[in-house]
């Protein structure tokens, strides 16, 4: 059976909130190392990869591999009943047809309990190759969101150019052009505002802003976001969580004919 | 002109 307790329901609430507009039905794959999810959007352009490691739960127990087939809209309805600070316990039998969720308030003796019906989901899994990216940019997640939303007002696509001079996000639209350039920057007092650019070779890639703006819904999970690029391969956008847990998004590039 | 690629081209079956 599965028993996994989070000290703060907000972690799961934020994760589900960040991905529910990209994927509707998906499996939460549970094993002794934790709970993982890999799902593509309907157009097969974007992929979500979540790993909530066993260490992120206290306690965590999972005797056998269990796939929890969940409709994220339904899960959202149930999670809305949890306060951010509630402790959240997930429970399921070995061959479950429902997922039990318990929310416990720390402030008082209120306990709420829900059972969510599960579904059989035949999910297509993709093998994601280990990639040495040519450019790895770490920046405040709020800054990345701002750049993406600002540029989306002008264009459907953004071109990301990473060079020794910095990283430039630029777009061309019917009403005009826009560009934002960031350089490496260290803030000793507020490291969450740091911008770090690691580069082994220059990169230039174009992506759909619609998807990037969607990924930015995960900004609530982490002050910083890491974006990894190599020419002509999908972009990786990673929000790191505590205990090596993470939420990653991959986005296929737009390439000239 | 650029064309949106899909992930299947880059990520194979495991």
CSV table of C-alpha atoms in Angstrom, one decimal:
chain,number,residue,atom,x,y,z
A,1,UNK,CA,0.0,0.0,0.0
A,2,UNK,CA,0.9,3.7,-0.3
A,3,UNK,CA,1.0,6.1,2.6
A,4,UNK,CA,2.6,9.4,2.0
A,5,UNK,CA,2.3,12.4,4.2
A,6,UNK,CA,3.3,16.0,3.3
A,7,UNK,CA,3.8,18.5,6.0
A,8,UNK,CA,2.3,21.2,3.8
A,9,UNK,CA,-0.6,20.6,1.4
A,10,UNK,CA,0.5,23.6,-0.5
A,11,UNK,CA,3.3,21.7,-2.3
A,12,UNK,CA,0.9,19.3,-4.0
A,13,UNK,CA,-1.7,22.1,-4.5
A,14,UNK,CA,0.9,24.2,-6.4
A,15,UNK,CA,2.3,21.3,-8.4
A,16,UNK,CA,-1.2,20.3,-9.6
A,17,UNK,CA,-2.1,23.9,-10.3
A,18,UNK,CA,1.0,24.3,-12.4
A,19,UNK,CA,0.3,21.3,-14.7
A,20,UNK,CA,-3.5,21.0,-14.9
A,21,UNK,CA,-3.8,23.2,-17.9
A,22,UNK,CA,-1.2,21.2,-19.8
A,23,UNK,CA,-2.3,17.7,-19.0
A,24,UNK,CA,-5.7,16.4,-18.0
A,25,UNK,CA,-5.4,12.7,-17.2
A,26,UNK,CA,-2.2,11.3,-15.9
A,27,UNK,CA,-0.7,8.5,-13.8
A,28,UNK,CA,1.1,9.3,-10.5
A,29,UNK,CA,3.6,6.5,-10.5
A,30,UNK,CA,4.4,5.5,-6.9
A,31,UNK,CA,7.3,3.3,-5.9
A,32,UNK,CA,9.7,3.1,-2.9
A,33,UNK,CA,11.7,6.1,-4.2
A,34,UNK,CA,8.7,8.5,-4.4
A,35,UNK,CA,5.9,9.7,-6.6
A,36,UNK,CA,6.6,10.5,-10.2
A,37,UNK,CA,4.6,11.7,-13.2
A,38,UNK,CA,5.5,12.0,-16.9
A,39,UNK,CA,2.9,13.3,-19.3
A,40,UNK,CA,2.8,15.1,-22.6
A,41,UNK,CA,0.2,17.7,-23.6
A,42,UNK,CA,-2.3,16.7,-26.4
A,43,UNK,CA,-0.2,18.3,-29.1
A,44,UNK,CA,3.0,16.4,-28.0
A,45,UNK,CA,4.9,19.7,-28.0
A,46,UNK,CA,5.4,19.9,-24.2
A,47,UNK,CA,6.1,17.4,-21.5
A,48,UNK,CA,5.7,17.6,-17.8
A,49,UNK,CA,8.0,15.5,-15.5
A,50,UNK,CA,7.4,15.6,-11.8
A,51,UNK,CA,9.4,13.8,-9.1
A,52,UNK,CA,8.3,14.0,-5.5
A,53,UNK,CA,11.0,12.0,-3.7
A,54,UNK,CA,10.2,9.8,-0.7
A,55,UNK,CA,12.3,12.2,1.4
A,56,UNK,CA,9.8,15.0,0.7
A,57,UNK,CA,7.2,13.0,2.7
A,58,UNK,CA,7.2,12.1,6.3
A,59,UNK,CA,6.4,9.2,6.6
A,60,UNK,CA,6.6,7.6,3.2
A,61,UNK,CA,5.7,4.0,2.6
A,62,UNK,CA,5.1,2.3,-0.7
A,63,UNK,CA,5.5,-1.5,-0.8
A,64,UNK,CA,4.7,-2.1,-4.5
A,65,UNK,CA,4.6,0.0,-7.6
A,66,UNK,CA,1.2,1.6,-7.9
A,67,UNK,CA,-0.1,3.8,-10.7
A,68,UNK,CA,-2.7,6.3,-9.6
A,69,UNK,CA,-4.7,7.2,-12.7
A,70,UNK,CA,-5.9,10.7,-11.9
A,71,UNK,CA,-8.0,13.3,-13.6
A,72,UNK,CA,-6.3,16.6,-12.5
A,73,UNK,CA,-9.5,18.6,-12.7
A,74,UNK,CA,-11.1,16.2,-10.2
A,75,UNK,CA,-7.9,16.2,-8.0
A,76,UNK,CA,-8.0,20.1,-8.0
A,77,UNK,CA,-11.6,20.0,-6.8
A,78,UNK,CA,-10.6,17.9,-3.8
A,79,UNK,CA,-7.3,19.8,-3.1
A,80,UNK,CA,-9.3,23.0,-2.9
A,81,UNK,CA,-10.7,21.6,0.3
A,82,UNK,CA,-7.2,21.6,1.8
A,83,UNK,CA,-5.7,24.7,3.5
A,84,UNK,CA,-2.1,25.5,2.4
A,85,UNK,CA,-0.7,24.7,5.8
A,86,UNK,CA,-2.7,21.5,6.4
A,87,UNK,CA,-0.8,18.2,6.6
A,88,UNK,CA,-1.8,16.1,3.7
A,89,UNK,CA,-1.8,12.3,3.6
A,90,UNK,CA,-2.2,10.2,0.5
A,91,UNK,CA,-3.3,6.6,0.9
A,92,UNK,CA,-4.0,3.9,-1.6
A,93,UNK,CA,-4.3,0.1,-1.6
A,94,UNK,CA,-2.0,-2.0,-3.8
A,95,UNK,CA,-4.5,-2.3,-6.7
A,96,UNK,CA,-6.6,0.8,-5.9
A,97,UNK,CA,-9.8,2.1,-7.5
A,98,UNK,CA,-9.7,5.2,-5.3
A,99,UNK,CA,-7.2,7.5,-3.7
A,100,UNK,CA,-7.8,8.5,-0.1
A,101,UNK,CA,-6.7,12.1,0.9
A,102,UNK,CA,-6.7,13.3,4.5
A,103,UNK,CA,-6.1,17.0,5.4
A,104,UNK,CA,-5.3,17.7,9.0
A,105,UNK,CA,-5.2,21.2,10.4
A,106,UNK,CA,-2.2,22.0,12.6
A,107,UNK,CA,-4.0,24.8,14.5
A,108,UNK,CA,-7.1,22.8,15.5
A,109,UNK,CA,-8.5,19.3,15.6
A,110,UNK,CA,-10.1,19.4,12.2
A,111,UNK,CA,-9.6,16.4,10.0
A,112,UNK,CA,-11.2,16.2,6.5
A,113,UNK,CA,-11.1,13.1,4.4
A,114,UNK,CA,-11.9,12.5,0.7
A,115,UNK,CA,-11.9,9.5,-1.6
A,116,UNK,CA,-11.1,10.3,-5.3
A,117,UNK,CA,-12.0,7.7,-8.0
A,118,UNK,CA,-9.1,6.6,-10.1
A,119,UNK,CA,-9.1,5.7,-13.8
A,120,UNK,CA,-7.1,3.4,-16.0
A,121,UNK,CA,-4.8,5.5,-18.0
A,122,UNK,CA,-2.7,3.9,-20.8
A,123,UNK,CA,0.2,6.4,-20.8
A,124,UNK,CA,2.8,6.8,-23.5
A,125,UNK,CA,6.2,7.1,-21.8
A,126,UNK,CA,9.1,8.8,-23.6
A,127,UNK,CA,12.8,8.2,-22.9
A,128,UNK,CA,14.4,11.5,-22.2
A,129,UNK,CA,18.1,11.3,-23.0
A,130,UNK,CA,20.7,12.6,-20.6
A,131,UNK,CA,21.8,15.9,-22.2
A,132,UNK,CA,24.8,18.1,-21.6
A,133,UNK,CA,23.2,21.4,-22.3
A,134,UNK,CA,25.2,24.1,-24.1
A,135,UNK,CA,23.6,26.8,-21.9
A,136,UNK,CA,22.2,26.7,-18.4
A,137,UNK,CA,20.6,29.8,-17.1
A,138,UNK,CA,19.4,30.2,-13.6
A,139,UNK,CA,17.2,33.2,-12.9
A,140,UNK,CA,14.4,34.4,-10.6
A,141,UNK,CA,11.2,32.5,-11.5
A,142,UNK,CA,9.3,35.8,-11.3
A,143,UNK,CA,11.7,37.4,-13.8
A,144,UNK,CA,11.2,34.6,-16.3
A,145,UNK,CA,7.5,34.8,-15.9
A,146,UNK,CA,7.6,38.6,-16.5
A,147,UNK,CA,9.7,38.2,-19.6
A,148,UNK,CA,7.4,35.6,-21.1
A,149,UNK,CA,4.2,37.4,-20.4
A,150,UNK,CA,5.6,40.8,-21.6
A,151,UNK,CA,6.8,39.3,-24.9
A,152,UNK,CA,3.6,37.3,-25.4
A,153,UNK,CA,1.8,40.7,-25.7
A,154,UNK,CA,3.7,41.2,-29.0
A,155,UNK,CA,4.3,37.8,-30.4
A,156,UNK,CA,3.5,34.1,-30.4
A,157,UNK,CA,7.2,33.1,-30.3
A,158,UNK,CA,10.4,34.1,-28.5
A,159,UNK,CA,13.9,33.6,-29.6
A,160,UNK,CA,16.4,32.9,-26.8
A,161,UNK,CA,20.0,33.7,-27.6
A,162,UNK,CA,22.6,32.8,-25.1
A,163,UNK,CA,26.1,34.1,-25.6
A,164,UNK,CA,29.1,35.2,-23.6
A,165,UNK,CA,27.4,38.6,-23.4
A,166,UNK,CA,24.3,37.3,-21.7
A,167,UNK,CA,21.0,35.8,-22.6
A,168,UNK,CA,18.6,37.7,-24.8
A,169,UNK,CA,14.9,37.0,-25.1
A,170,UNK,CA,13.5,38.6,-28.3
A,171,UNK,CA,10.4,38.6,-30.3
A,172,UNK,CA,8.9,40.0,-33.5
A,173,UNK,CA,5.2,40.8,-33.9
A,174,UNK,CA,2.7,42.7,-36.0
A,175,UNK,CA,2.9,45.8,-33.8
A,176,UNK,CA,6.7,45.8,-33.3
A,177,UNK,CA,9.6,44.1,-31.7
A,178,UNK,CA,10.7,43.5,-28.1
A,179,UNK,CA,13.8,42.2,-26.4
A,180,UNK,CA,15.0,41.6,-22.8
A,181,UNK,CA,18.7,40.9,-22.1
A,182,UNK,CA,20.0,39.6,-18.8
A,183,UNK,CA,23.6,39.3,-17.7
A,184,UNK,CA,25.0,37.2,-14.8
A,185,UNK,CA,24.3,39.0,-11.6
A,186,UNK,CA,25.0,38.2,-8.0
A,187,UNK,CA,23.0,39.7,-5.1
A,188,UNK,CA,24.8,38.8,-1.9
A,189,UNK,CA,21.8,39.8,0.4
A,190,UNK,CA,19.1,38.2,-1.8
A,191,UNK,CA,20.5,35.2,-3.6
A,192,UNK,CA,17.1,34.3,-4.9
A,193,UNK,CA,17.6,37.3,-7.3
A,194,UNK,CA,20.8,36.0,-8.8
A,195,UNK,CA,21.1,35.4,-12.5
A,196,UNK,CA,23.7,32.8,-13.5
A,197,UNK,CA,24.6,31.9,-17.0
A,198,UNK,CA,26.8,28.9,-17.8
A,199,UNK,CA,27.7,28.5,-21.4
A,200,UNK,CA,29.8,26.0,-23.3
A,201,UNK,CA,28.8,27.3,-26.7
A,202,UNK,CA,26.4,30.0,-28.1
A,203,UNK,CA,22.8,28.9,-28.5
A,204,UNK,CA,19.9,30.3,-30.4
A,205,UNK,CA,16.5,28.7,-30.3
A,206,UNK,CA,12.9,29.7,-30.9
A,207,UNK,CA,9.9,28.6,-28.7
A,208,UNK,CA,6.2,29.1,-28.5
A,209,UNK,CA,5.4,31.6,-25.7
A,210,UNK,CA,2.0,30.1,-25.1
A,211,UNK,CA,3.7,27.1,-23.5
A,212,UNK,CA,6.4,29.0,-21.7
A,213,UNK,CA,3.7,31.2,-20.0
A,214,UNK,CA,1.9,28.0,-19.0
A,215,UNK,CA,5.1,26.6,-17.4
A,216,UNK,CA,5.5,29.8,-15.4
A,217,UNK,CA,2.4,28.8,-13.4
A,218,UNK,CA,5.0,26.8,-11.4
A,219,UNK,CA,6.7,30.0,-10.3
A,220,UNK,CA,4.9,29.7,-6.9
A,221,UNK,CA,7.0,26.5,-6.2
A,222,UNK,CA,10.4,28.1,-6.3
A,223,UNK,CA,12.1,31.5,-6.3
A,224,UNK,CA,14.5,30.4,-9.0
A,225,UNK,CA,14.1,28.6,-12.3
A,226,UNK,CA,16.7,26.9,-14.4
A,227,UNK,CA,16.4,26.9,-18.2
A,228,UNK,CA,18.7,24.6,-20.2
A,229,UNK,CA,19.3,24.9,-23.9
A,230,UNK,CA,21.2,23.2,-26.7
A,231,UNK,CA,20.8,24.0,-30.3
A,232,UNK,CA,18.0,22.0,-32.0
A,233,UNK,CA,16.9,20.0,-28.9
A,234,UNK,CA,13.9,20.6,-26.6
A,235,UNK,CA,14.2,23.3,-23.9
A,236,UNK,CA,14.3,22.1,-20.2
A,237,UNK,CA,12.6,24.4,-17.6
A,238,UNK,CA,13.2,23.2,-14.1
A,239,UNK,CA,11.7,24.3,-10.8
A,240,UNK,CA,13.6,22.6,-8.0
A,241,UNK,CA,11.9,21.6,-4.8
A,242,UNK,CA,13.3,20.5,-1.4
A,243,UNK,CA,14.8,17.0,-1.1
A,244,UNK,CA,15.8,16.7,-4.7
A,245,UNK,CA,12.2,16.8,-5.8
A,246,UNK,CA,11.4,18.8,-8.9
A,247,UNK,CA,9.0,19.8,-11.5
A,248,UNK,CA,10.4,19.9,-15.0
A,249,UNK,CA,8.9,21.0,-18.3
A,250,UNK,CA,10.3,20.1,-21.8
A,251,UNK,CA,9.3,22.1,-24.8
A,252,UNK,CA,10.1,21.2,-28.5
A,253,UNK,CA,11.6,24.1,-30.4
A,254,UNK,CA,10.4,25.8,-33.5
A,255,UNK,CA,12.9,25.1,-36.3
A,256,UNK,CA,13.1,26.7,-39.8
A,257,UNK,CA,11.9,24.6,-42.7
B,1,UNK,CA,9.3,30.9,-41.1
B,2,UNK,CA,9.7,28.3,-38.3
B,3,UNK,CA,7.8,25.1,-37.7
B,4,UNK,CA,6.7,23.8,-34.3
B,5,UNK,CA,8.4,20.5,-33.7
B,6,UNK,CA,7.0,17.7,-31.6
B,7,UNK,CA,8.8,15.9,-28.8
B,8,UNK,CA,8.6,12.4,-30.4
B,9,UNK,CA,11.3,13.5,-32.9
B,10,UNK,CA,13.8,14.1,-30.0
B,11,UNK,CA,12.6,11.7,-27.2
B,12,UNK,CA,12.3,8.1,-28.2
B,13,UNK,CA,10.5,5.2,-26.6
B,14,UNK,CA,12.4,4.1,-23.5
